[in-house]
PDB file of C-alpha atoms and ligand atoms in Angstrom:
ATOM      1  CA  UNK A   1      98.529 104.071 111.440  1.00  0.00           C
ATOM      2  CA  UNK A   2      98.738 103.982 108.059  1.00  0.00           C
ATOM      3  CA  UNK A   3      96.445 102.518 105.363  1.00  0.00           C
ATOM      4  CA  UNK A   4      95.766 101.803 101.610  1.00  0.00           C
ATOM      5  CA  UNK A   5      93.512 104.448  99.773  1.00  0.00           C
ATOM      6  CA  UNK A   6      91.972 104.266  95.744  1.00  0.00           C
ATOM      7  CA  UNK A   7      91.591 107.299  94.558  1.00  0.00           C
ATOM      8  CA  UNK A   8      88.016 106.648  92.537  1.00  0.00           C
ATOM      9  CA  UNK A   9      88.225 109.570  90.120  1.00  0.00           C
ATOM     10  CA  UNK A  10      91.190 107.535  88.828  1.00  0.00           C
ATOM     11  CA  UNK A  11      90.424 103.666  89.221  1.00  0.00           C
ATOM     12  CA  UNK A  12      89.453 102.502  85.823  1.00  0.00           C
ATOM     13  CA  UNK A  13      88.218  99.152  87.525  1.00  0.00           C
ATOM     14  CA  UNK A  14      90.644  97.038  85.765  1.00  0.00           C
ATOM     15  CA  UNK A  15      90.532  94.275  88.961  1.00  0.00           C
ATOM     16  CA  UNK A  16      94.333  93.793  89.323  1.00  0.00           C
ATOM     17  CA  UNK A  17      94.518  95.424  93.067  1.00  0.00           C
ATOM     18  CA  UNK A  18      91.284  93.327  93.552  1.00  0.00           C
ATOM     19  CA  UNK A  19      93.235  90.092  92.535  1.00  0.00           C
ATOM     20  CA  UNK A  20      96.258  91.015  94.157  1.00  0.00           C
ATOM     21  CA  UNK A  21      95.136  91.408  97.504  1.00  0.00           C
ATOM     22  CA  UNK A  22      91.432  90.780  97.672  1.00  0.00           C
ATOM     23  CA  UNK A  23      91.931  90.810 102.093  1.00  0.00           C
ATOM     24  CA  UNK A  24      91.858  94.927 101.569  1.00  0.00           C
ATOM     25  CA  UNK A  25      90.209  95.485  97.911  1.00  0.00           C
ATOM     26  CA  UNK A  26      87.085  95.060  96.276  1.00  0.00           C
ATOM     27  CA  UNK A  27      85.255  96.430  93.346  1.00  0.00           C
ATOM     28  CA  UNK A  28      81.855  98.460  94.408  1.00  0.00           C
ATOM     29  CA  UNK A  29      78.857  98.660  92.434  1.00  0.00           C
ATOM     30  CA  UNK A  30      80.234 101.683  89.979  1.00  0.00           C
ATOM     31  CA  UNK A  31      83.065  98.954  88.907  1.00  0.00           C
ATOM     32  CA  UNK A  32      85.571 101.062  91.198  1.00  0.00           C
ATOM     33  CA  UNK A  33      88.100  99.529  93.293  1.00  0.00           C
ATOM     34  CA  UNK A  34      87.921 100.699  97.079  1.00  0.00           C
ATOM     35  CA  UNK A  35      89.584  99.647 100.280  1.00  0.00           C
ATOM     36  CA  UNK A  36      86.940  97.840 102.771  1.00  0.00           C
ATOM     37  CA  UNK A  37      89.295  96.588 105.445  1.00  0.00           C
ATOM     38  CA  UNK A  38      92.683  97.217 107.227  1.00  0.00           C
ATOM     39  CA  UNK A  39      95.679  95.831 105.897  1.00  0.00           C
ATOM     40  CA  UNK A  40      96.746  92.682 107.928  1.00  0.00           C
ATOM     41  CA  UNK A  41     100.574  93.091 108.594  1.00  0.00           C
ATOM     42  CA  UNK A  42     101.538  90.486 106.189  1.00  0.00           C
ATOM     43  CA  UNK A  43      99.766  92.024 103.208  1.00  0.00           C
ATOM     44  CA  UNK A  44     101.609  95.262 103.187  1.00  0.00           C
ATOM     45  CA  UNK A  45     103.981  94.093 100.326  1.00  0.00           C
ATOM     46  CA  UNK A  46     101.364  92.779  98.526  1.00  0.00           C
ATOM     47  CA  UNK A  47      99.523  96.114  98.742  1.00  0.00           C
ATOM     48  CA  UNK A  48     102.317  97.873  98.041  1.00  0.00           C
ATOM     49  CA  UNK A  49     103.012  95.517  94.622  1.00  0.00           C
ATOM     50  CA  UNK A  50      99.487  97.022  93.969  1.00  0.00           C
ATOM     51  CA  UNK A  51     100.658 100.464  93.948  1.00  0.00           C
ATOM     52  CA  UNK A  52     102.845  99.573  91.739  1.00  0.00           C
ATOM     53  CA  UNK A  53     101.047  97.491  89.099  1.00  0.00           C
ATOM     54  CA  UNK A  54      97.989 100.263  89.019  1.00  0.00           C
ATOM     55  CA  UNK A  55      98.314 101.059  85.434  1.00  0.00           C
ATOM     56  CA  UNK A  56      96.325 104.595  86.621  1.00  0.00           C
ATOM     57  CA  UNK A  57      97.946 105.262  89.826  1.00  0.00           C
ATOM     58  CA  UNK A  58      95.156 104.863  91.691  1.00  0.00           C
ATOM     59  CA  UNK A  59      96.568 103.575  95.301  1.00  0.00           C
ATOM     60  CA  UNK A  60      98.606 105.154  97.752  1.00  0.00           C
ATOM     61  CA  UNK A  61      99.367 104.384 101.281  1.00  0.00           C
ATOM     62  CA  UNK A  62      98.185 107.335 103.722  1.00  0.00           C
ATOM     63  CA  UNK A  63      99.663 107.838 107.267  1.00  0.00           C
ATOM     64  CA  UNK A  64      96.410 108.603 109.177  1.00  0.00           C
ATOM     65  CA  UNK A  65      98.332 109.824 112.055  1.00  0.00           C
ATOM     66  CA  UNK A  66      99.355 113.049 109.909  1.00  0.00           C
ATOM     67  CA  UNK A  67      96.904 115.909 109.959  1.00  0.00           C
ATOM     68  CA  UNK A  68      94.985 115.975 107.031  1.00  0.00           C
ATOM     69  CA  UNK A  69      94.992 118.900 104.525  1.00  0.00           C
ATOM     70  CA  UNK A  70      91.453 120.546 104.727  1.00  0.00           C
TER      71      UNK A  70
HETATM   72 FE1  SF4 B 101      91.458 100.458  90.041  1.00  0.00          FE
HETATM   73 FE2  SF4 B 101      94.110 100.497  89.979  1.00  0.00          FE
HETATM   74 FE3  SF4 B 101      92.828  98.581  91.341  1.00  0.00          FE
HETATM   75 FE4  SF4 B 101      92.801  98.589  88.663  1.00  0.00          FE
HETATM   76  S1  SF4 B 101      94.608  98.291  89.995  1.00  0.00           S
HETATM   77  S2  SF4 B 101      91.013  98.243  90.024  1.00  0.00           S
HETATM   78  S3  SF4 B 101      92.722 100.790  88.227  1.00  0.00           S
HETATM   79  S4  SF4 B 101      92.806 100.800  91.780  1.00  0.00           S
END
């Protein structure tokens, strides 16, 4: 199962994920973009145009089903 991630020591809050696909992103209360629900099937280009467009890099798309490095 994979799913979107912001990293937040890089998300300058700039709003464009946020805009983009507002069904997965939102800005907290720091400014800072973060993912607060699973991407509907659909939306998964629209995320990944996110990626894209971050001007910091901030989003990536994790596979949840690999084990995580501790
Ligand atoms: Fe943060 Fe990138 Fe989203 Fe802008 S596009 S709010 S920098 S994660």
């Amino acid at each position: 199962m994979k799913r979107a991630y912001v990293n937040p020591d890089l998300c300058i809050g700039c709003g464009l994920c946020v805009s983009t696909v507002p069904e997965v992103f939102q800005l907290n209360a720091e400014g800072i973009s973060e993912v607060y629900a699973e991407t509907p099937e659909d939306k998964w280009d629209d995320v990944y145009d996110a990626v894209d467009s971050c001007p910091v890099k901030a989003i990536s798309v994790i596979d949840e089903d690999l084990p995580t490095e501790e």
